[in-house]
GROMACS .gro file of C-alpha atoms in nm:
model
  241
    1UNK     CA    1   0.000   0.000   0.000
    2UNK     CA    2   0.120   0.334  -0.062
    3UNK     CA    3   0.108   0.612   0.167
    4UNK     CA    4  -0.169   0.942   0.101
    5UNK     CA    5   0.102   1.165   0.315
    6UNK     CA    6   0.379   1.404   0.097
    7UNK     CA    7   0.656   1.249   0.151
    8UNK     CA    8   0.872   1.488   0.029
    9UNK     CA    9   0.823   1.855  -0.130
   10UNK     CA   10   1.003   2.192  -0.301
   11UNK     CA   11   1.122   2.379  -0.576
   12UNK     CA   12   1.301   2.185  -0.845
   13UNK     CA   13   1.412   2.272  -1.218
   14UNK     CA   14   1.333   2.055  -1.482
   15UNK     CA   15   1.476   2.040  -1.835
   16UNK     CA   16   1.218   2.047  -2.156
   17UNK     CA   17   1.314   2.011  -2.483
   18UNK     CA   18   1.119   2.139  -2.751
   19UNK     CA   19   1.168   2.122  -3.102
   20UNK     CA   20   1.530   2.017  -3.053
   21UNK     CA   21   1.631   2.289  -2.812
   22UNK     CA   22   1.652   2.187  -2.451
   23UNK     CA   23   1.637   2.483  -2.135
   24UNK     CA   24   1.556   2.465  -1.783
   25UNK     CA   25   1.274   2.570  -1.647
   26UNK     CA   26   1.169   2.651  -1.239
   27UNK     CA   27   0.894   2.421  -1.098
   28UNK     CA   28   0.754   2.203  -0.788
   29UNK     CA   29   0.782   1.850  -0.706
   30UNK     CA   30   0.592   1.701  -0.466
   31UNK     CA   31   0.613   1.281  -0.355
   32UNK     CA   32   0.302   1.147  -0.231
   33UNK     CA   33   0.055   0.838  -0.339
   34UNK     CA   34   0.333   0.690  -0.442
   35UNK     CA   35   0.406   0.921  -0.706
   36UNK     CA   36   0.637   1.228  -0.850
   37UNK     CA   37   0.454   1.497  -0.979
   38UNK     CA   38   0.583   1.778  -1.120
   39UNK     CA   39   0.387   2.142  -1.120
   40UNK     CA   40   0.498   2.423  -1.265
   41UNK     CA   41   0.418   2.640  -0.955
   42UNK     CA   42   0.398   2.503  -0.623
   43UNK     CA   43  -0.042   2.616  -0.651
   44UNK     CA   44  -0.073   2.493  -0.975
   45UNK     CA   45  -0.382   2.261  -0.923
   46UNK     CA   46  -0.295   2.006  -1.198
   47UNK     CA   47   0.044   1.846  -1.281
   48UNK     CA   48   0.238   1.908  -1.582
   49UNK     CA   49   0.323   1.524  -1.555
   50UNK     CA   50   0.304   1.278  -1.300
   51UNK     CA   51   0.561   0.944  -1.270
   52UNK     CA   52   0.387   0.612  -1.086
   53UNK     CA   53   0.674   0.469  -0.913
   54UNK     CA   54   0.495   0.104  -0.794
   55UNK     CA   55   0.459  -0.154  -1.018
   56UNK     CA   56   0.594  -0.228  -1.397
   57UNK     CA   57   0.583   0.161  -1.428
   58UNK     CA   58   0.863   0.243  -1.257
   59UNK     CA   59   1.216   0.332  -1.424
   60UNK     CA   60   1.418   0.378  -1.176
   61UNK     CA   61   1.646   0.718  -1.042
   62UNK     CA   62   1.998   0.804  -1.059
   63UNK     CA   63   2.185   1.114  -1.074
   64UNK     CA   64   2.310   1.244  -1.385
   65UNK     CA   65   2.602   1.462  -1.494
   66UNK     CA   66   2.448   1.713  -1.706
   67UNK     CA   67   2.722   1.999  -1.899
   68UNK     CA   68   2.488   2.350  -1.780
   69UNK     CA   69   2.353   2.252  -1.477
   70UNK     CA   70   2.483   2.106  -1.087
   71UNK     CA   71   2.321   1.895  -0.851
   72UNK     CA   72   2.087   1.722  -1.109
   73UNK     CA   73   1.911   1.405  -1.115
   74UNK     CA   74   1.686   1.194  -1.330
   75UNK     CA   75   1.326   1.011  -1.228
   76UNK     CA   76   1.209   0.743  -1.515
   77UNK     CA   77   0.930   0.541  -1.646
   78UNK     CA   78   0.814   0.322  -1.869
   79UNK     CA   79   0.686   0.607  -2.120
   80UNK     CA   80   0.844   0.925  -1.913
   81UNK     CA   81   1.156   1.075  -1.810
   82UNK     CA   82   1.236   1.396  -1.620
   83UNK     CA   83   1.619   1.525  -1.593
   84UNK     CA   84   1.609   1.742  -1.318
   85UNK     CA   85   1.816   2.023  -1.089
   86UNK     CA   86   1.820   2.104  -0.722
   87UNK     CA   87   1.987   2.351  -0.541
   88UNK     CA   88   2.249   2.151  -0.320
   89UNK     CA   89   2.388   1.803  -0.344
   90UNK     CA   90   2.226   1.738   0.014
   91UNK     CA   91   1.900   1.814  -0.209
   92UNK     CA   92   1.952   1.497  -0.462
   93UNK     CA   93   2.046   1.226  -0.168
   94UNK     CA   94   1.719   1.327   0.030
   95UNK     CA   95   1.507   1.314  -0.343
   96UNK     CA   96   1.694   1.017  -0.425
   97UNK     CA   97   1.655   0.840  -0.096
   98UNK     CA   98   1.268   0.933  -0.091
   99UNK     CA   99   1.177   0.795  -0.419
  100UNK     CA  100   1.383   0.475  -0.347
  101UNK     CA  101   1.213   0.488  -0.046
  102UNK     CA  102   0.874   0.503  -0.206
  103UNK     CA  103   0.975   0.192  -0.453
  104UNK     CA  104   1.093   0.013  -0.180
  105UNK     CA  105   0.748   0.078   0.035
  106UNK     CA  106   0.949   0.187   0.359
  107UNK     CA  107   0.875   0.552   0.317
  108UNK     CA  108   0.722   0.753   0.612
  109UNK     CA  109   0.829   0.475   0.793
  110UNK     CA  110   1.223   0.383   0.942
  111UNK     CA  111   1.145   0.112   1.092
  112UNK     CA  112   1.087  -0.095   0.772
  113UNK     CA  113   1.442   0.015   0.664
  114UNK     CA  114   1.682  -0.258   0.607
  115UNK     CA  115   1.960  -0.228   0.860
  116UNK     CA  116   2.233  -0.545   0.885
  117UNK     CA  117   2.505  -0.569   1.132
  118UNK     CA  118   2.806  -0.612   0.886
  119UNK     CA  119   3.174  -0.602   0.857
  120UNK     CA  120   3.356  -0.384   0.614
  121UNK     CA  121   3.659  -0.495   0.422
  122UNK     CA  122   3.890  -0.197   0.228
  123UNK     CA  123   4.154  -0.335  -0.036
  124UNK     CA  124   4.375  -0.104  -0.247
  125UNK     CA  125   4.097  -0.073  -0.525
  126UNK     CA  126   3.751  -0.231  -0.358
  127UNK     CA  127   3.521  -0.165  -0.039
  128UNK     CA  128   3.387  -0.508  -0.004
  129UNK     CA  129   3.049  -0.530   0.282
  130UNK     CA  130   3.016  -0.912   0.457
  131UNK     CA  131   2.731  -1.002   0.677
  132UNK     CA  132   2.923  -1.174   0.927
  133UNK     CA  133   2.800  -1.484   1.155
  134UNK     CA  134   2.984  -1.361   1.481
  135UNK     CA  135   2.946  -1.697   1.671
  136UNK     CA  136   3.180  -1.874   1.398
  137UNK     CA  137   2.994  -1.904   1.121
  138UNK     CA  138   3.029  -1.795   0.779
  139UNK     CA  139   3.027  -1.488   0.618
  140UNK     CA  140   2.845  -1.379   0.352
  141UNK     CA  141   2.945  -1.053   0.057
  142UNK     CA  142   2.626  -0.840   0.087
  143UNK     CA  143   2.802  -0.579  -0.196
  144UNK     CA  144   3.086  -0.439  -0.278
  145UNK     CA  145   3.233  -0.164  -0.491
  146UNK     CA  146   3.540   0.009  -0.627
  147UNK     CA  147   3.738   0.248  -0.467
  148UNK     CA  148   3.724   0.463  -0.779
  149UNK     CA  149   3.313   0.499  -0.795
  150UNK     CA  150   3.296   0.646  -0.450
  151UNK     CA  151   3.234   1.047  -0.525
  152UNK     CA  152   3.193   1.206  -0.133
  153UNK     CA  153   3.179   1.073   0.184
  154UNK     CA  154   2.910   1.280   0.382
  155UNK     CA  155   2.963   1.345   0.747
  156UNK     CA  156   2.744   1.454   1.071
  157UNK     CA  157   2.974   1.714   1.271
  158UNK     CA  158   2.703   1.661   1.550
  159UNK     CA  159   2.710   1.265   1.547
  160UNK     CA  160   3.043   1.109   1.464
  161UNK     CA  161   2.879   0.758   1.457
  162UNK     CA  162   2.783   0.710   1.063
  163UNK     CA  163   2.896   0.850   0.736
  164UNK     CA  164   2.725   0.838   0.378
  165UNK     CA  165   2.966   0.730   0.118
  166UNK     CA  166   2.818   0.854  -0.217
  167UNK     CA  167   2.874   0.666  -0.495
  168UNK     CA  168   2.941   0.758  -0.884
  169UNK     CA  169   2.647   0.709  -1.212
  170UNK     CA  170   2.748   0.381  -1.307
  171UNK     CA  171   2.734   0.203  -0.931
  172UNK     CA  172   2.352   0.059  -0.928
  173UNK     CA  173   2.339   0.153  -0.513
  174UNK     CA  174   2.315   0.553  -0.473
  175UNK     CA  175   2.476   0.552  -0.132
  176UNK     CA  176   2.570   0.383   0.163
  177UNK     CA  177   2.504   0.467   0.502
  178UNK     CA  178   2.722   0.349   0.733
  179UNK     CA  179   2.712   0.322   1.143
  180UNK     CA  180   2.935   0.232   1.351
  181UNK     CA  181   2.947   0.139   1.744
  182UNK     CA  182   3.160   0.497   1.818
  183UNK     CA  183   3.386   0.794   1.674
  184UNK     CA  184   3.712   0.573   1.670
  185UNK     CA  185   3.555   0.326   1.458
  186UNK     CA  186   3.441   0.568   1.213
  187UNK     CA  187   3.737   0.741   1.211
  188UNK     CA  188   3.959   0.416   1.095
  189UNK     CA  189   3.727   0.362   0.828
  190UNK     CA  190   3.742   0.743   0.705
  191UNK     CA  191   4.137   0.728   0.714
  192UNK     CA  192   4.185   0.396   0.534
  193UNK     CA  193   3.904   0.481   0.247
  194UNK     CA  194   4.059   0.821   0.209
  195UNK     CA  195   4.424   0.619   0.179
  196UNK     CA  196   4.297   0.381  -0.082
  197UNK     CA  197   4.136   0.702  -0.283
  198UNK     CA  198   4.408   0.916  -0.229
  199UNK     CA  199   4.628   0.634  -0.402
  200UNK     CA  200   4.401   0.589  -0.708
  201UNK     CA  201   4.348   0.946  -0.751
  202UNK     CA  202   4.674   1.146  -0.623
  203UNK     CA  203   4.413   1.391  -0.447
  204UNK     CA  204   4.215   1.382  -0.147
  205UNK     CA  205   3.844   1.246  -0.132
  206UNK     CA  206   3.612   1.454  -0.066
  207UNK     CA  207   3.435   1.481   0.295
  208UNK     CA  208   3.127   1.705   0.306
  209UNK     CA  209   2.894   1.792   0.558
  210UNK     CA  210   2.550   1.634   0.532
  211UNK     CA  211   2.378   1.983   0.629
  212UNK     CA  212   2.035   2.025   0.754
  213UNK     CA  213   1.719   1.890   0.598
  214UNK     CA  214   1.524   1.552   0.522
  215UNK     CA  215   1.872   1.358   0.449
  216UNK     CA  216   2.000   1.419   0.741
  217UNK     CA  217   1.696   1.348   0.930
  218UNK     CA  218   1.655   1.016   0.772
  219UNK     CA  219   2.021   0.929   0.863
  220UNK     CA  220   1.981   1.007   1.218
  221UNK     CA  221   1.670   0.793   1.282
  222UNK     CA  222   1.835   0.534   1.093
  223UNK     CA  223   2.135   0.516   1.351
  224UNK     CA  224   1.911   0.549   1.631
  225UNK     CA  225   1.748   0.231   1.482
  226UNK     CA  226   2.044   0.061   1.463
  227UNK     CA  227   2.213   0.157   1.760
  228UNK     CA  228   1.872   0.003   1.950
  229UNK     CA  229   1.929  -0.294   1.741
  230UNK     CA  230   2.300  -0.300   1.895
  231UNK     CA  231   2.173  -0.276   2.242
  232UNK     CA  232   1.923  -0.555   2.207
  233UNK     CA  233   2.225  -0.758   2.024
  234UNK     CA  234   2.462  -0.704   2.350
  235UNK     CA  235   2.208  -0.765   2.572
  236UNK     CA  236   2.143  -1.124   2.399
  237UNK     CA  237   2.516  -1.212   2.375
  238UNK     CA  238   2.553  -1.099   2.781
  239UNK     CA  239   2.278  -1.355   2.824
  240UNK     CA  240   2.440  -1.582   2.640
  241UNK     CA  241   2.817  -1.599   2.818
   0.00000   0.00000   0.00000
């Protein structure tokens, strides 16, 4: 079922091309009924289109690198798609992560969220994720990726528990987000995955703040999720010895 609620809402610019000439254009998204509509003003009472995002209909979302315009992004469908700009990159990860959110029929509500206690592995050239059994069993790749398609690694300055590492066009996850049990931890991982770039690229990765907004939100009830999860976890395994 899909939710009635907006999601997510705000001023966005879209690209149209007519009659061979493409130029932007200022307009309103808004994410509800499991759907992106787009309106040319934010009180415009019908859509100028509308993309279903359940079912067969659904194309999928990435960001895009587009020549005349930053911070863009792209929403598709069977018989639609929009290429579209926002103001900020922390813009694109919170539309990105509420549309996949939508697909994925968690949105509006964290809980549903897949969150896996994992190990991470960093070689010279891949970041390899393993679901690991901790009472001796096996362990099993969840994903990986190379060094070379990771793009940022966004930060909270207010909670050094978790990082977002921000992948490139071509990788088919948009991000990760990462928690860890404290700042030490995260701080390892930050210094060997800025090593391993750093040796690829002969400059430094980039570390940005997440900022304020729905992104940030999102990634902060996330870690309180999993840090409850944790908890629970240690409580178990003190039962247990």
């Amino acid at each position: 079922a899909t939710s009635t609620a907006v999601i997510m809402e705000g001023p966005i610019t879209y690209r149209q091309t007519l009659v061979g000439m493409s130029y932007w254009k200022d307009g309103y998204a808004i994410l509800k009924n499991g759907t992106f509509f787009l309106y040319a003003q934010e009180d415009s009472e019908a859509p100028l289109v509308f993309i279903q995002l359940w079912g067969t209909h659904c194309g999928g979302c990435r960001r895009l690198k587009v020549d005349d315009h930053h911070h863009c992004f792209e929403v598709k469908s069977t018989t639609e798609s929009l290429t579209l700009s926002v103001e900020k990159e922390d813009d694109v990860m919170a539309w990105l992560q509420a549309i996949c959110e939508v697909v994925a029929g968690t949105a509006g509500n964290t809980a549903q969220a897949q969150c896996v206690q994992c190990s991470l592995v960093i070689t010279p050239t891949k970041l390899y994720c393993y679901q690991e059994d901790f009472w001796g069993g096996p362990m099993f790749l969840l994903s990986a990726c190379d060094i070379n398609e990771v793009t940022t690694v966004f930060v909270d300055e207010d909670v050094r528990t978790y990082c977002t590492v921000a992948f490139g066009l071509t990788f088919e996850s948009g991000s990760w987000l990462l928690c860890f049990d404290c700042e030490y931890e995260l701080g390892q991982f930050e210094t060997a995955l800025a090593s391993a770039w750093r040796d690829l690229f002969q400059i430094p990765l980039t570390f940005a703040p997440i900022g304020e907004g729905p992104a940030r939100e999102r990634a902060r009830d996330a870690v309180s999720l999993v840090q409850t999860r944790f908890d629970r976890s240690d409580s178990v395994t003190r039962g247990r010895s």
